[in-house]
PDB file of C-alpha atoms in Angstrom:
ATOM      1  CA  UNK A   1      -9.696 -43.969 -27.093  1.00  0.00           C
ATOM      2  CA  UNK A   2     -12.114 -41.729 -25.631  1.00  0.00           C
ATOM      3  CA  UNK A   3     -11.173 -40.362 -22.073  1.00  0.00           C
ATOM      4  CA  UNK A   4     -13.476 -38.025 -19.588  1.00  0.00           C
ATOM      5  CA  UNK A   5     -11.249 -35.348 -17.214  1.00  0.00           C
ATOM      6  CA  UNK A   6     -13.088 -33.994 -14.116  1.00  0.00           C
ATOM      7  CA  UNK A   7     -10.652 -30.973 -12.884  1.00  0.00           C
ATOM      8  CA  UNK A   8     -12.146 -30.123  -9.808  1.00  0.00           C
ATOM      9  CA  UNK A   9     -11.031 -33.041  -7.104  1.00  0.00           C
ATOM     10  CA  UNK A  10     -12.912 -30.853  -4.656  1.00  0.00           C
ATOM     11  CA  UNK A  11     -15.745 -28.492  -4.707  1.00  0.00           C
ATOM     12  CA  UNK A  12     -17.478 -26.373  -1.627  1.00  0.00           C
ATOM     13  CA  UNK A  13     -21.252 -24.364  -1.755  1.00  0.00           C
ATOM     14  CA  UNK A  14     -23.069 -22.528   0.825  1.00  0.00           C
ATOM     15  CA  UNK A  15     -26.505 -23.853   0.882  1.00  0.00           C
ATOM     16  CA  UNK A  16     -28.803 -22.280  -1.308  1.00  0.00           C
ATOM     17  CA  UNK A  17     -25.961 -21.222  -3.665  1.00  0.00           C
ATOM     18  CA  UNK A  18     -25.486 -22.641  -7.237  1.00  0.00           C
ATOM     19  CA  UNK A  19     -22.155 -24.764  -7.837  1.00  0.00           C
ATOM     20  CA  UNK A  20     -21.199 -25.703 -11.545  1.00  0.00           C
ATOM     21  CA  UNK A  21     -18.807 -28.575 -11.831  1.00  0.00           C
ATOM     22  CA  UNK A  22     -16.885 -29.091 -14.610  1.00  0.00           C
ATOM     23  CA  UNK A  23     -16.418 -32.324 -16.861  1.00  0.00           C
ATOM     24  CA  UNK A  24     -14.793 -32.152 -20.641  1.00  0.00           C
ATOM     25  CA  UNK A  25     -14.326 -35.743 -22.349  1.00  0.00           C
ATOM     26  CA  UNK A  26     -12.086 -36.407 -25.930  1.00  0.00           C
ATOM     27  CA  UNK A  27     -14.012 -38.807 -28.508  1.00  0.00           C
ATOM     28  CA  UNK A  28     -13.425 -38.838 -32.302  1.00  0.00           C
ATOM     29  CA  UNK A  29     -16.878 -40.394 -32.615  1.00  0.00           C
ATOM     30  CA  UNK A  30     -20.183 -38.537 -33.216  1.00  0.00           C
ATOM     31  CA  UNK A  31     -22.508 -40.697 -31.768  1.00  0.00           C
ATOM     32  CA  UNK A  32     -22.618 -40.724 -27.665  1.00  0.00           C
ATOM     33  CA  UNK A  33     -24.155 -39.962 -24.776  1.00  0.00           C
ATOM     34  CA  UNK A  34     -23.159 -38.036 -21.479  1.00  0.00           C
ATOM     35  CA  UNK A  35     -24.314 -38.766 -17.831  1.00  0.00           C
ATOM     36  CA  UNK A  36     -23.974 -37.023 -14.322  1.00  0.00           C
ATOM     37  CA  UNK A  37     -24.022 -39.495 -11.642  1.00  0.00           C
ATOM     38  CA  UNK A  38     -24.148 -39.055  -7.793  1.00  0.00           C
ATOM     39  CA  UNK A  39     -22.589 -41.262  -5.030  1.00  0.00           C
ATOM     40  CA  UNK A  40     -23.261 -40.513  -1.889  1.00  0.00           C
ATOM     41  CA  UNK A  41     -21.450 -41.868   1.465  1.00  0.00           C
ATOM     42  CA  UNK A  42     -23.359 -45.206   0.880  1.00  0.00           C
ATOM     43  CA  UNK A  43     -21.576 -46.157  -2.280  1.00  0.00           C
ATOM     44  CA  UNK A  44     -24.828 -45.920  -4.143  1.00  0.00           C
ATOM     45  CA  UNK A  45     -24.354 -44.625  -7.916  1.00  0.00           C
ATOM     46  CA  UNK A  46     -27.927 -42.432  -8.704  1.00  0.00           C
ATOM     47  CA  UNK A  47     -28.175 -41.389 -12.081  1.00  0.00           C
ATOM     48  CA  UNK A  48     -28.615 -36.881 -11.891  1.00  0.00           C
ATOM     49  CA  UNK A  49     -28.891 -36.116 -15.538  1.00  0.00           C
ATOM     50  CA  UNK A  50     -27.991 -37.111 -19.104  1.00  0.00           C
ATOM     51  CA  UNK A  51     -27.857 -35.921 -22.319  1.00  0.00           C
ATOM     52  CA  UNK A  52     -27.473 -37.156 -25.933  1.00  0.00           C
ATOM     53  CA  UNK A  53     -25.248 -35.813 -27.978  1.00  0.00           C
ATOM     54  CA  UNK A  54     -27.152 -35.208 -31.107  1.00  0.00           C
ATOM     55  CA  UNK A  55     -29.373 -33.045 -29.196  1.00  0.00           C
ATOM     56  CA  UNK A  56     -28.638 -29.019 -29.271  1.00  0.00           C
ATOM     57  CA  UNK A  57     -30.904 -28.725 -26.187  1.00  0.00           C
ATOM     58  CA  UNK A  58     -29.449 -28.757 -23.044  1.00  0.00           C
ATOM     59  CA  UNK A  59     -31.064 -31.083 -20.497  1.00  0.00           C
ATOM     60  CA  UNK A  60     -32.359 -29.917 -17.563  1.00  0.00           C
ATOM     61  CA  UNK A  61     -33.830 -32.294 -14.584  1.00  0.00           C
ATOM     62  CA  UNK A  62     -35.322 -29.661 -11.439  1.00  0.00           C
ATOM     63  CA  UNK A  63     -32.294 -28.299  -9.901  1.00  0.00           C
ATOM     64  CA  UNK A  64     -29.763 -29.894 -11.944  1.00  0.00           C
ATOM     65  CA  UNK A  65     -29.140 -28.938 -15.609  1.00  0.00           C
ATOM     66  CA  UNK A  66     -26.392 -29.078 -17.785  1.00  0.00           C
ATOM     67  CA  UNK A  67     -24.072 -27.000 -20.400  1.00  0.00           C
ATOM     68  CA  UNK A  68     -23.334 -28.966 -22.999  1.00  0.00           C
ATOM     69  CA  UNK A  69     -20.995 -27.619 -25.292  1.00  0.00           C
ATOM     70  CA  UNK A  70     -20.087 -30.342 -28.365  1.00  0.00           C
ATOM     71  CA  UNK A  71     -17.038 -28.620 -29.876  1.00  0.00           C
ATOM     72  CA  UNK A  72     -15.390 -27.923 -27.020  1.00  0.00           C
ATOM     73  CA  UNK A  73     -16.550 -31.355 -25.602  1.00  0.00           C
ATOM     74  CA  UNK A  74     -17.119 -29.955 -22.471  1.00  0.00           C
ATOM     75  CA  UNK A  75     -20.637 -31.126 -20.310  1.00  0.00           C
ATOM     76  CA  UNK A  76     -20.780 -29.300 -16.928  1.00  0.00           C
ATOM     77  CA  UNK A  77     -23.230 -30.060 -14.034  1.00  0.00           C
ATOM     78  CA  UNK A  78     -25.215 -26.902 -12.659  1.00  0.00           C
ATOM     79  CA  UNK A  79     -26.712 -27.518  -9.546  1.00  0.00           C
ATOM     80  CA  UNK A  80     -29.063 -24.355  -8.209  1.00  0.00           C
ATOM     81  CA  UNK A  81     -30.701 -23.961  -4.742  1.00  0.00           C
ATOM     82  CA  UNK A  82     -28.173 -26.426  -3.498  1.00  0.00           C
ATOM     83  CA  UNK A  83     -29.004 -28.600  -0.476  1.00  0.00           C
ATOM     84  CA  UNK A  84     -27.446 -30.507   1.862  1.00  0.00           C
ATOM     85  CA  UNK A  85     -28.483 -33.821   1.015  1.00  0.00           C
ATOM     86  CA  UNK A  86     -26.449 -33.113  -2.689  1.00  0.00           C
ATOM     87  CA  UNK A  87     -23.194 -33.410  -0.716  1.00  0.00           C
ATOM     88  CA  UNK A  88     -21.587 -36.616  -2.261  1.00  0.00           C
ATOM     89  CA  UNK A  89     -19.574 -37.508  -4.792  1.00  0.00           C
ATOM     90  CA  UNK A  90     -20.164 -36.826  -8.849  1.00  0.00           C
ATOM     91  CA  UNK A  91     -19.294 -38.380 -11.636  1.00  0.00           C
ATOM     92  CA  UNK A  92     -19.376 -37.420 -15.321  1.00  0.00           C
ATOM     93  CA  UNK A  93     -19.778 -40.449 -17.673  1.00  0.00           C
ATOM     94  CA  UNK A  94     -19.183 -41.152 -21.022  1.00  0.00           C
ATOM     95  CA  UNK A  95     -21.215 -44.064 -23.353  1.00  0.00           C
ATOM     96  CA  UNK A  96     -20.129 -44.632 -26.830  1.00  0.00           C
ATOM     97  CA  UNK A  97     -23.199 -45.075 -29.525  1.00  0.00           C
ATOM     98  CA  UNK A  98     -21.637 -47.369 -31.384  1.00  0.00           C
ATOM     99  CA  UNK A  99     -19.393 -49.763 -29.060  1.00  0.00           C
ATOM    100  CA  UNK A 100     -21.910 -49.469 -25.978  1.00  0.00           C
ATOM    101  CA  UNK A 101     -18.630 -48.749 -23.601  1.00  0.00           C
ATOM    102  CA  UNK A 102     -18.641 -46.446 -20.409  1.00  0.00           C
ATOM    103  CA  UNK A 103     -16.475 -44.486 -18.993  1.00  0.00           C
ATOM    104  CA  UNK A 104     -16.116 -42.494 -15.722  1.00  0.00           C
ATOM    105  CA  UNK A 105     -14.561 -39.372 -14.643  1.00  0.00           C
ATOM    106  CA  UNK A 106     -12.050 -38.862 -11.666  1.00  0.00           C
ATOM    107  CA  UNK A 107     -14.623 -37.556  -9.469  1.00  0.00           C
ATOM    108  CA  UNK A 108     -15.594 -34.380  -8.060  1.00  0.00           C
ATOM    109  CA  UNK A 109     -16.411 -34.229  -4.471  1.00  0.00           C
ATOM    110  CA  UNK A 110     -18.849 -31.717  -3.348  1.00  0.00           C
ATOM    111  CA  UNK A 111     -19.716 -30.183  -0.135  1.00  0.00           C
ATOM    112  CA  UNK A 112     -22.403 -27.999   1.304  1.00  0.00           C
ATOM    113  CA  UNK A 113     -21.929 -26.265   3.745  1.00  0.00           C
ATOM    114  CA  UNK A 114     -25.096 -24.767   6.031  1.00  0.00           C
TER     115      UNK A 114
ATOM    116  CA  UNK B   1     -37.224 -56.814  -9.297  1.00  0.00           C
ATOM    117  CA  UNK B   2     -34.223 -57.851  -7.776  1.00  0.00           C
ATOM    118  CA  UNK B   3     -32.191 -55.622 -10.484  1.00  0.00           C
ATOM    119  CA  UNK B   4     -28.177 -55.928 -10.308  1.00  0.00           C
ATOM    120  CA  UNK B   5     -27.260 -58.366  -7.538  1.00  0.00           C
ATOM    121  CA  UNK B   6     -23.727 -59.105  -6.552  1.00  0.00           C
ATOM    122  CA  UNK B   7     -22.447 -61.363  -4.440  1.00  0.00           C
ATOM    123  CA  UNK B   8     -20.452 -62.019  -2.648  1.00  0.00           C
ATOM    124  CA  UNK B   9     -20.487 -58.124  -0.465  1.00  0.00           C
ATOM    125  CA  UNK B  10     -17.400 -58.590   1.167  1.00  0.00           C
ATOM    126  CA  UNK B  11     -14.227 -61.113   0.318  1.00  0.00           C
ATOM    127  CA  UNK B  12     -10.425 -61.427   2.057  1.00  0.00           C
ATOM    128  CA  UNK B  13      -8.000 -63.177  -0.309  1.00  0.00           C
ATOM    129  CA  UNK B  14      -4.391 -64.127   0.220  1.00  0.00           C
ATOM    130  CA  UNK B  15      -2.304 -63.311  -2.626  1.00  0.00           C
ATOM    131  CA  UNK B  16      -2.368 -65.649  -5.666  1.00  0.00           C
ATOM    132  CA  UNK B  17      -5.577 -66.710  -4.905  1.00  0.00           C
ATOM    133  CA  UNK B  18      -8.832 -66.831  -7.137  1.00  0.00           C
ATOM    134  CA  UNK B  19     -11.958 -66.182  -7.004  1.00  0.00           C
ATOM    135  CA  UNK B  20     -15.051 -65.296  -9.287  1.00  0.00           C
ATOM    136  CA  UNK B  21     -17.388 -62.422  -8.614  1.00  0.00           C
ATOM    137  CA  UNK B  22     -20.718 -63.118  -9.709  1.00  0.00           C
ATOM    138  CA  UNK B  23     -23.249 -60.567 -11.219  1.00  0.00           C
ATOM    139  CA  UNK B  24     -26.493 -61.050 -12.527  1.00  0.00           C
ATOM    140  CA  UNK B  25     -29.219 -59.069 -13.313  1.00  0.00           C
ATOM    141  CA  UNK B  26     -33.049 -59.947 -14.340  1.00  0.00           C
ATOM    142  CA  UNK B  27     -34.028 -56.271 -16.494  1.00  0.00           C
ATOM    143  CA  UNK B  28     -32.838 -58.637 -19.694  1.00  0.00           C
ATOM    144  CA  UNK B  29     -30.559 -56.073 -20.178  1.00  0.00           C
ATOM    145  CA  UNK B  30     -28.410 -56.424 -23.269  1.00  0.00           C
ATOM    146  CA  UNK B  31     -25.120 -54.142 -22.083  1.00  0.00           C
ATOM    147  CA  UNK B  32     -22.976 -55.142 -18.468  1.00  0.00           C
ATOM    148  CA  UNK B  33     -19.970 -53.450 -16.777  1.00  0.00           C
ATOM    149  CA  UNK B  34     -17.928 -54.506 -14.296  1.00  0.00           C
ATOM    150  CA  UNK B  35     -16.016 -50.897 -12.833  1.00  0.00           C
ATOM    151  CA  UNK B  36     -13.462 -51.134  -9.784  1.00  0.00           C
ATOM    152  CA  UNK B  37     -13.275 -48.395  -7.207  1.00  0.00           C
ATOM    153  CA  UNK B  38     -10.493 -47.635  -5.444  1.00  0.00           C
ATOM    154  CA  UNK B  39     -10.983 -45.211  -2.301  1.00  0.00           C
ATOM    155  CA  UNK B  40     -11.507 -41.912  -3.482  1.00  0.00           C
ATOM    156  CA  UNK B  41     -11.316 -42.655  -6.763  1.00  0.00           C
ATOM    157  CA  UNK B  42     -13.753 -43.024  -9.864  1.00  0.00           C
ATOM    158  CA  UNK B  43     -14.694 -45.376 -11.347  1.00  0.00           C
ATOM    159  CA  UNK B  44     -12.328 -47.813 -13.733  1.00  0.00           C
ATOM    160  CA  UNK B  45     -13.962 -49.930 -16.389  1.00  0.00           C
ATOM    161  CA  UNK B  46     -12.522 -53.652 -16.319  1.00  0.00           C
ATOM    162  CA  UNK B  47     -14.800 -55.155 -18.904  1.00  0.00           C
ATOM    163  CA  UNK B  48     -17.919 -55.152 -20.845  1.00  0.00           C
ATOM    164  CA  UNK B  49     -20.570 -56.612 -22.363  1.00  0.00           C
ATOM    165  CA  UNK B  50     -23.173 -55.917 -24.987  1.00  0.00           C
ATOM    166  CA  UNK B  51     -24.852 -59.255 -25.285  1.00  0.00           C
ATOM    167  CA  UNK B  52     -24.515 -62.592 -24.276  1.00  0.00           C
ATOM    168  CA  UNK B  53     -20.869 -64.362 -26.329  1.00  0.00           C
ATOM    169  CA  UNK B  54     -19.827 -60.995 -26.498  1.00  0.00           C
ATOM    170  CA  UNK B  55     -17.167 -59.278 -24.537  1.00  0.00           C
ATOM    171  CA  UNK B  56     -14.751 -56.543 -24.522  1.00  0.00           C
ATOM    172  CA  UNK B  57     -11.859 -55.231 -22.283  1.00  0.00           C
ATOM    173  CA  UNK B  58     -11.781 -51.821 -20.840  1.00  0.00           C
ATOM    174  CA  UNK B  59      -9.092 -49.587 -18.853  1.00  0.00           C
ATOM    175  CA  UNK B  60      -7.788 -51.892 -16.724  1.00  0.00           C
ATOM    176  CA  UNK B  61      -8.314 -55.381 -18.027  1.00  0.00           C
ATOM    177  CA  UNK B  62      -5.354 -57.380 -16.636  1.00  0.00           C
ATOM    178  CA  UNK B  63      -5.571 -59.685 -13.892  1.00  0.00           C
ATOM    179  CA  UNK B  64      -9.121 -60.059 -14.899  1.00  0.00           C
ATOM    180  CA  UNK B  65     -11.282 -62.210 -17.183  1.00  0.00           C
ATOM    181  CA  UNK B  66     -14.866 -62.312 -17.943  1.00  0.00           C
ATOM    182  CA  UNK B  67     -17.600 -65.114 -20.073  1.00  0.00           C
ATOM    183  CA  UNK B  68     -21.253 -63.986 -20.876  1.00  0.00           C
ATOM    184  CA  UNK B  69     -22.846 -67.194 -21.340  1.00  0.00           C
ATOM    185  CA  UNK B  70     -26.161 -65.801 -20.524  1.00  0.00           C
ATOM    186  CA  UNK B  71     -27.909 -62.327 -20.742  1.00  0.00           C
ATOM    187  CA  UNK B  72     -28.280 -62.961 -17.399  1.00  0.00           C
ATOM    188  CA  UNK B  73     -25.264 -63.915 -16.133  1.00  0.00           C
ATOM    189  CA  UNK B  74     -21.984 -61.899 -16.181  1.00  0.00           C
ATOM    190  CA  UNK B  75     -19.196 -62.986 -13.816  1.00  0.00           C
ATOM    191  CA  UNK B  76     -15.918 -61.562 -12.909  1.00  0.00           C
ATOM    192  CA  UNK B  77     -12.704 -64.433 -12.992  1.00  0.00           C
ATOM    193  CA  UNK B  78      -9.821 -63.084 -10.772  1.00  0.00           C
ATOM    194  CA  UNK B  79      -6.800 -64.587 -11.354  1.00  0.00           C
ATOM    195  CA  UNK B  80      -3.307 -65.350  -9.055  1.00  0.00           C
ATOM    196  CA  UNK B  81      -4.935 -62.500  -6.767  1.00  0.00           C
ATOM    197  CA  UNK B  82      -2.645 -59.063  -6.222  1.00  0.00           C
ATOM    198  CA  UNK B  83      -2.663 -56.069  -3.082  1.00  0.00           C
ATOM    199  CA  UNK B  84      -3.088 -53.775  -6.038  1.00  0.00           C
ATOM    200  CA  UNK B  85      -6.207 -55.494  -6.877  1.00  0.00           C
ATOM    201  CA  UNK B  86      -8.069 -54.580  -3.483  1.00  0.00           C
ATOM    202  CA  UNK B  87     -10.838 -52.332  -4.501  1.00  0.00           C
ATOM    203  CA  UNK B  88     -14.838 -52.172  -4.469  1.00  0.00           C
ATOM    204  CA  UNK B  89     -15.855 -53.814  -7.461  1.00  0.00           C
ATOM    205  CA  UNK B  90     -19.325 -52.940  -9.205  1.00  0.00           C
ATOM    206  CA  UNK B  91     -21.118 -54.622 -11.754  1.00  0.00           C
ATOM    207  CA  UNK B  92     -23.726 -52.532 -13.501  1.00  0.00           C
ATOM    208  CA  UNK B  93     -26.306 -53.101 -16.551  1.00  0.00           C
ATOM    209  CA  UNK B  94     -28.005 -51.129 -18.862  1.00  0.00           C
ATOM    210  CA  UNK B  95     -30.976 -52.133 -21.825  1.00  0.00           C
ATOM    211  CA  UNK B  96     -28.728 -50.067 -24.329  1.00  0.00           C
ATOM    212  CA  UNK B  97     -31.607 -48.401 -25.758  1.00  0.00           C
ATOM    213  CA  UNK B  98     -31.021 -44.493 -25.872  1.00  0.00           C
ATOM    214  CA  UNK B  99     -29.350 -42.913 -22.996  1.00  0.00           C
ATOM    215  CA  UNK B 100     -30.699 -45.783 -20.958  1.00  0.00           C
ATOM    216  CA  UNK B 101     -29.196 -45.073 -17.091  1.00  0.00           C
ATOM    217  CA  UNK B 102     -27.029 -47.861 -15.466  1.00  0.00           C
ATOM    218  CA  UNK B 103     -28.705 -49.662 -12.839  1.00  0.00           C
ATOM    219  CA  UNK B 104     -25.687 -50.553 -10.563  1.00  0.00           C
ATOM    220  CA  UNK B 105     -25.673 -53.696  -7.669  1.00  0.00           C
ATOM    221  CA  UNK B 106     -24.545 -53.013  -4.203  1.00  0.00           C
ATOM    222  CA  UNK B 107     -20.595 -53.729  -4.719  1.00  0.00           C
ATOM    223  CA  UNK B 108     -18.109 -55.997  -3.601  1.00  0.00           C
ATOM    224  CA  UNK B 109     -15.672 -55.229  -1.493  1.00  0.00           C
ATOM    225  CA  UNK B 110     -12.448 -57.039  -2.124  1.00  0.00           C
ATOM    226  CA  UNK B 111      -9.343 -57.166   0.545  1.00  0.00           C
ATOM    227  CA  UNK B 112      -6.159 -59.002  -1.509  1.00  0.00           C
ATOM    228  CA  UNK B 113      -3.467 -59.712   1.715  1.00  0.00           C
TER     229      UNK B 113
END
């Protein structure tokens, strides 16, 4: 079964500062994708970035971008120039290819601090 | 578009009660999800969907059942109702295609007493 571990419970950045958080996920299959989600204090999921796994290129969406690193099946979430209004709560995701399931992370709750 | 809606928002049950959660969606979306959130938590996948007669269980299945009749349509049966199965519950769909995003409703927020 394919599980996705978010280490950080907690993460703090000055504003204006880059923050990485980290996200590594266990799959024996080849074909998947990976997501970043946001939830802020309203309980609203926003999509931040994805990324297929068959692509080498890492994806990269204005301040967000991502290190995706297949063998070590790691996917960490870069966020530069960070602003207050990216306080909330992330989520790294998992979607199998071939079954169409989803899985979350734990969570990693970020704040910014002015 | 009305997109994901849920209903109802908010519920109180008393224990061994039942109730479905409905969820449905107008994208034609091929895959639904139905997660539970507990405070501070992530999300937990109950069950799934990839098309309408088809359905799978995820992490936490039990105490829970689920029918796709429809593309539409993808409701959430709750069954002799437990404290341990207060949570938010969010139903979310997605066309399948590529990394397609989830488009999520609004959540339900369930109180089991």
């Amino acid at each position: 079964a394919q599980t996705v571990t978010q280490s950080q419970p907690e993460m703090s950045v000055q504003e204006a500062e880059t923050v990485t958080l980290s996200c590594t996920y266990d799959t024996s299959e080849s074909d998947y994708y990976l997501f970043w989600y946001k939830q802020p204090p309203s309980r609203q999921m926003i999509l931040v970035i994805r990324q297929e796994a068959y692509k080498q290129q890492n994806a990269t969406e204005n301040r967000f971008s991502v290190n995706f690193q297949k063998a070590a099946k790691s996917f960490s979430l870069k966020i530069s120039d960070s602003q207050l209004g990216d306080a909330a709560m992330y989520f790294c995701a998992y979607r199998s290819g071939n079954t169409g399931k989803l899985i979350f992370g734990q969570g990693t709750t970020l704040q910014v601090k002015p | 578009n009305a997109g994901v809606t849920q209903t109802p928002k908010f519920r109180i049950l008393k224990i061994g009660q039942s109730m479905t959660l409905q969820c449905t969606q107008d994208m034609n979306h091929n895959y639904m999800y139905w997660y539970r959130q507990d405070p501070g938590m992530g999300l937990k996948l109950i069950y799934y969907s990839v098309g309408a007669g088809i359905t799978d269980k995820g992490e936490v299945p039990n105490g829970y059942n689920v029918s796709r009749s429809t593309t539409e349509d993808f409701p959430l049966r709750l069954e002799l109702a437990a404290p341990s199965q207060t949570s938010v519950y969010f139903c979310a769909s997605s066309n399948g295609q590529s990394p397609s995003p989830l488009h999520f409703g609004n959540g339900t927020r369930l109180t089991v007493t």
